Short mmCIF file of C-alpha atoms in Angstrom, two decimals:
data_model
loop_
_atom_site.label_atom_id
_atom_site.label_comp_id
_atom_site.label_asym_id
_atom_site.label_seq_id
_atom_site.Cartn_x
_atom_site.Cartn_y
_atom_site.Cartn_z
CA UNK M 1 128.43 53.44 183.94
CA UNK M 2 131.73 51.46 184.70
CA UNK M 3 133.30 51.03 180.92
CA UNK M 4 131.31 53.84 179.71
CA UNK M 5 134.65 55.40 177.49
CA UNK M 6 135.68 51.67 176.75
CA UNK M 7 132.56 51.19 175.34
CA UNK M 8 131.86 54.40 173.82
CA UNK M 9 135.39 53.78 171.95
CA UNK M 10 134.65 50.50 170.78
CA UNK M 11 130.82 51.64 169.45
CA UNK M 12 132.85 54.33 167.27
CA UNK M 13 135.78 51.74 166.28
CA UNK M 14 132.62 49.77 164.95
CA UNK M 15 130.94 52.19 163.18
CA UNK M 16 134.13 53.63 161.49
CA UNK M 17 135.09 49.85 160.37
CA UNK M 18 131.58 49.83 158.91
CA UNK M 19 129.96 46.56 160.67
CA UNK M 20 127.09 48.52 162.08
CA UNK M 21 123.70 49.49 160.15
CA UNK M 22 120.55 51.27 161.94
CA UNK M 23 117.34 50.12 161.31
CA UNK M 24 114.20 52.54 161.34
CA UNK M 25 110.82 51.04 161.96
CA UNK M 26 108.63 53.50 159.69
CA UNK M 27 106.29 52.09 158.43
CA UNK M 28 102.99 53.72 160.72
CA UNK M 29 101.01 56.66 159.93
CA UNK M 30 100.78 59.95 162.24
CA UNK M 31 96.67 59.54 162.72
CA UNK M 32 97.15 59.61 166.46
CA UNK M 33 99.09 62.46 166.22
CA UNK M 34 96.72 64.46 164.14
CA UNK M 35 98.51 64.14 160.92
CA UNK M 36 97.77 61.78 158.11
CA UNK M 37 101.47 61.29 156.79
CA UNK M 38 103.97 59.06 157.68
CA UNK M 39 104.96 59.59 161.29
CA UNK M 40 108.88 60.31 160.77
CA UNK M 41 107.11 63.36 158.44
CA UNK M 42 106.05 64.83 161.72
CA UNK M 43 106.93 68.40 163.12
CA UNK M 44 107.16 67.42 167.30
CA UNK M 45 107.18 71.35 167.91
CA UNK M 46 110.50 71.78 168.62
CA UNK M 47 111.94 75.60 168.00
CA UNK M 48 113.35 73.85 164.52
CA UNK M 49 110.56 72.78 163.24
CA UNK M 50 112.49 69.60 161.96
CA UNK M 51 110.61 66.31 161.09
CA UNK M 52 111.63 63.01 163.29
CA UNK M 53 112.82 61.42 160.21
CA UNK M 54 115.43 64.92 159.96
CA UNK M 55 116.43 64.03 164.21
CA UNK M 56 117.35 60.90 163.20
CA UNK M 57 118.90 60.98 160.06
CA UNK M 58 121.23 64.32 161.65
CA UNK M 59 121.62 61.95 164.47
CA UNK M 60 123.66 59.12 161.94
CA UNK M 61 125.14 61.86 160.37
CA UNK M 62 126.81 62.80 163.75
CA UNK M 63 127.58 59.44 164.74
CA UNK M 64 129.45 58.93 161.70
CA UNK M 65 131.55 62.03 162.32
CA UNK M 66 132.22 60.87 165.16
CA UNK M 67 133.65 57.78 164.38
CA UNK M 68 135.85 59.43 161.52
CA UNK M 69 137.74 61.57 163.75
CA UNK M 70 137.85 58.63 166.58
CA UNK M 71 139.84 56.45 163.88
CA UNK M 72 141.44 59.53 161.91
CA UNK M 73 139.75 58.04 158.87
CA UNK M 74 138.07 60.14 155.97
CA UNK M 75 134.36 61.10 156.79
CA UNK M 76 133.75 59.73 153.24
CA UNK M 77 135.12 56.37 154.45
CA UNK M 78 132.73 55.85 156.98
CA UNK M 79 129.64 53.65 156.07
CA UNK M 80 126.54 53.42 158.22
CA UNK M 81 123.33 52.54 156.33
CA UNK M 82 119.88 53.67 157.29
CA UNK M 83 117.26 50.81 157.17
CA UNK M 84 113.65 52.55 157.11
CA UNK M 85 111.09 50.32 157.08
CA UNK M 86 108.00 51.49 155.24
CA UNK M 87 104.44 50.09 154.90
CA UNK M 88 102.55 49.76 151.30
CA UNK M 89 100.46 52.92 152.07
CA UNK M 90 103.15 54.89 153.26
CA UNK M 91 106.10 53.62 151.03
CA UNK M 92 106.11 56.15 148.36
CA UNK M 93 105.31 59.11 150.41
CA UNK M 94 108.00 58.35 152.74
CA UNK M 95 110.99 58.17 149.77
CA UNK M 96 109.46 61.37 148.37
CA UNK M 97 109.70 63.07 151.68
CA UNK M 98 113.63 61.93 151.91
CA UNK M 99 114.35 62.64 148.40
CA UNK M 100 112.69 65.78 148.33
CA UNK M 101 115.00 67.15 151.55
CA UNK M 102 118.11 65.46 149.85
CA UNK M 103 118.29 62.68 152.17
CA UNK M 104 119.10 65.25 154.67
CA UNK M 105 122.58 64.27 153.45
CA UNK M 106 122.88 61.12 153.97
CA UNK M 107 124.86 59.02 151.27
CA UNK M 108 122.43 57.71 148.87
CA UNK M 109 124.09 54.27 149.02
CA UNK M 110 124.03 54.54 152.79
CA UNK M 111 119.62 54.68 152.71
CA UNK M 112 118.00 51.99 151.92
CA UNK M 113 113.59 51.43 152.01
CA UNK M 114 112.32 48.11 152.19
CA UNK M 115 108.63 47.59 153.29
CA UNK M 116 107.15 45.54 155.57
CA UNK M 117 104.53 42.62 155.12
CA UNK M 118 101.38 41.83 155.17
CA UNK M 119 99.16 39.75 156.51
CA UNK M 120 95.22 38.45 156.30
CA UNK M 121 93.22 40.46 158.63
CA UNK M 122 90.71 39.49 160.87
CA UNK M 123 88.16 40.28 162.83
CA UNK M 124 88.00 40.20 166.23
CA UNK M 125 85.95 36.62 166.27
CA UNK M 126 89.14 35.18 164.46
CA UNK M 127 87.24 35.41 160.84
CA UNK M 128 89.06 36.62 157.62
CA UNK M 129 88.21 39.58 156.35
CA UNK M 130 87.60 40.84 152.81
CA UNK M 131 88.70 43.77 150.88
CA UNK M 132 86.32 42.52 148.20
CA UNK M 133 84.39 38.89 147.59
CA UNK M 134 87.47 37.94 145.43
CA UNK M 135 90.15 39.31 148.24
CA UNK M 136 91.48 38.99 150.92
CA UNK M 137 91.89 42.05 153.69
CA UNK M 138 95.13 42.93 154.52
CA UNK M 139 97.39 44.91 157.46
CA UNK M 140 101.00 44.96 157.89
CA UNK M 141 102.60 42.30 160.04
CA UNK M 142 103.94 44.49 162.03
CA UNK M 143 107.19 45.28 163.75
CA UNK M 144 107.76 41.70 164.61
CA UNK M 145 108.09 41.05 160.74
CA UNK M 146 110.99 43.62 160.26
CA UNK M 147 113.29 40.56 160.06
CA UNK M 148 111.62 38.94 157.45
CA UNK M 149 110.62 41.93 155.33
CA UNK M 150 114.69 43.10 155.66
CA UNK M 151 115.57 39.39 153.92
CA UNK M 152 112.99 39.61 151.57
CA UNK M 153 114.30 42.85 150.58
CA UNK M 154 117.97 41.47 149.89
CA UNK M 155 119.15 43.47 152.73
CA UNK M 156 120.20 41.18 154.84
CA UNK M 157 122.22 39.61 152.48
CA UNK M 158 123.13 43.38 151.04
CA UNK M 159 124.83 44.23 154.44
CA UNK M 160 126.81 41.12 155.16
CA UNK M 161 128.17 41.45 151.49
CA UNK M 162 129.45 44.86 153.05
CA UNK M 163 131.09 43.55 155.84
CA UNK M 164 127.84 45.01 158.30
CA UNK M 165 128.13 42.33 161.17
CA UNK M 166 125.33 43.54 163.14
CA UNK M 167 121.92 46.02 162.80
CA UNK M 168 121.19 48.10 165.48
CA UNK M 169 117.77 48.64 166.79
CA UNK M 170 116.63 50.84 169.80
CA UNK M 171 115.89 48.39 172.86
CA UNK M 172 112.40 48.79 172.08
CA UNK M 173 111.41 48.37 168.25
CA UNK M 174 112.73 51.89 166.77
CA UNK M 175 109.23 53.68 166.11
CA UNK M 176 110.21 56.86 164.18
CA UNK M 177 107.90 59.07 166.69
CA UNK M 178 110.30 58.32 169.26
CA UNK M 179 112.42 61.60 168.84
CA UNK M 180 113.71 61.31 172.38
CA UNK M 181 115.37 57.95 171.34
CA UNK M 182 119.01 58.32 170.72
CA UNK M 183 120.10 56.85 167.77
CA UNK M 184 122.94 54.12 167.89
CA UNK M 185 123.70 54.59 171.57
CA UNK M 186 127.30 54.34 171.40
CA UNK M 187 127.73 52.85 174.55
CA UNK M 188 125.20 49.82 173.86
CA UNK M 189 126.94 49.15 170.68
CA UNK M 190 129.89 46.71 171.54
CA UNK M 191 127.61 45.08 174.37
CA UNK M 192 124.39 44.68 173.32
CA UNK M 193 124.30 44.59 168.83
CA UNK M 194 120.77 43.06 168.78
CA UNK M 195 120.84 41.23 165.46
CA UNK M 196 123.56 39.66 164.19
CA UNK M 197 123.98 38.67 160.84
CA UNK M 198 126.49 36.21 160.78
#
């Protein structure tokens, strides 16, 4: 597209200043895809063998690299956090799965968990449901609630404290099955930064 290096410059220039965070929308289960982890665990059968949470997270690694050499700084210099949003039932698994693959090198202060709410559930005449006569059932708000669930976290607040000006989600909410999504398009980055937290 017309720009395309213009923009591709200023995506890096971003990164490599450190106003740009990635968000991960994790927080589903692989049932449909015959597994019962977390759906970032998930081998897509690719010669590697790598889980989608491994794409990604090589994927930010890259992007960072990138964006050190663009602006000759220090890869160590170069900050872009990892926002994974998890679900209560998936949670733990999904930091064990990271922590037991050593973040697949990404800078511990550069991953960060947060989980997403939940809601009553009902059925589908509009009546709560139960878990038990004393409680209420619940689900996970779902993707829409990512905004909420990253203030409620302190994130929000976390990454403007850093000088992050903007998180970057895929145009679509960022489901981690997704492992033909590019991470941080470079090109979208200076155009289209879909949540600003300023």
């Amino acid at each position: 597209p017309a720009g395309g290096a213009e923009a591709h410059s200023e995506g890096l220039r971003l990164i490599a200043e450190g106003k740009v965070a990635a968000l991960l929308l994790a927080g589903g289960s692989g049932t449909r895809l015959g597994s019962a982890a977390p759906k970032g665990c998930y081998d897509i059968g690719m010669p590697s063998h790598k889980s989608l949470f491994q794409y990604h997270a090589e994927r930010l690694l890259g992007a960072r690299r990138l964006a050190a050499q663009h602006s000759g700084r220090r890869l160590e210099e170069v900050h872009l956090p990892l926002l994974v949003m998890t679900s209560e039932a998936n949670d733990s698994e999904t930091r064990a799965f990271f922590a037991e693959r050593d973040r697949f090198g990404l800078p511990p202060d550069q991953l960060h968990f947060f989980t997403q709410g939940m809601l009553p559930a009902f059925d589908e005449r509009g009546r709560i449901l139960r878990s038990s006569a004393s409680q209420l059932a619940l689900s996970p708000n779902g993707n829409g609630g990512v905004y909420l669930s990253l203030q409620e976290a302190g994130l929000l607040e976390e990454m403007s404290r850093r000088g992050v000006t903007s998180v970057f989600q895929a145009p679509h909410p960022y489901p981690a099955p997704s492992g033909i999504v590019r991470v941080l398009p470079l090109c979208f980055l200076s155009d289209s930064l879909s949540l600003s937290l300023s």
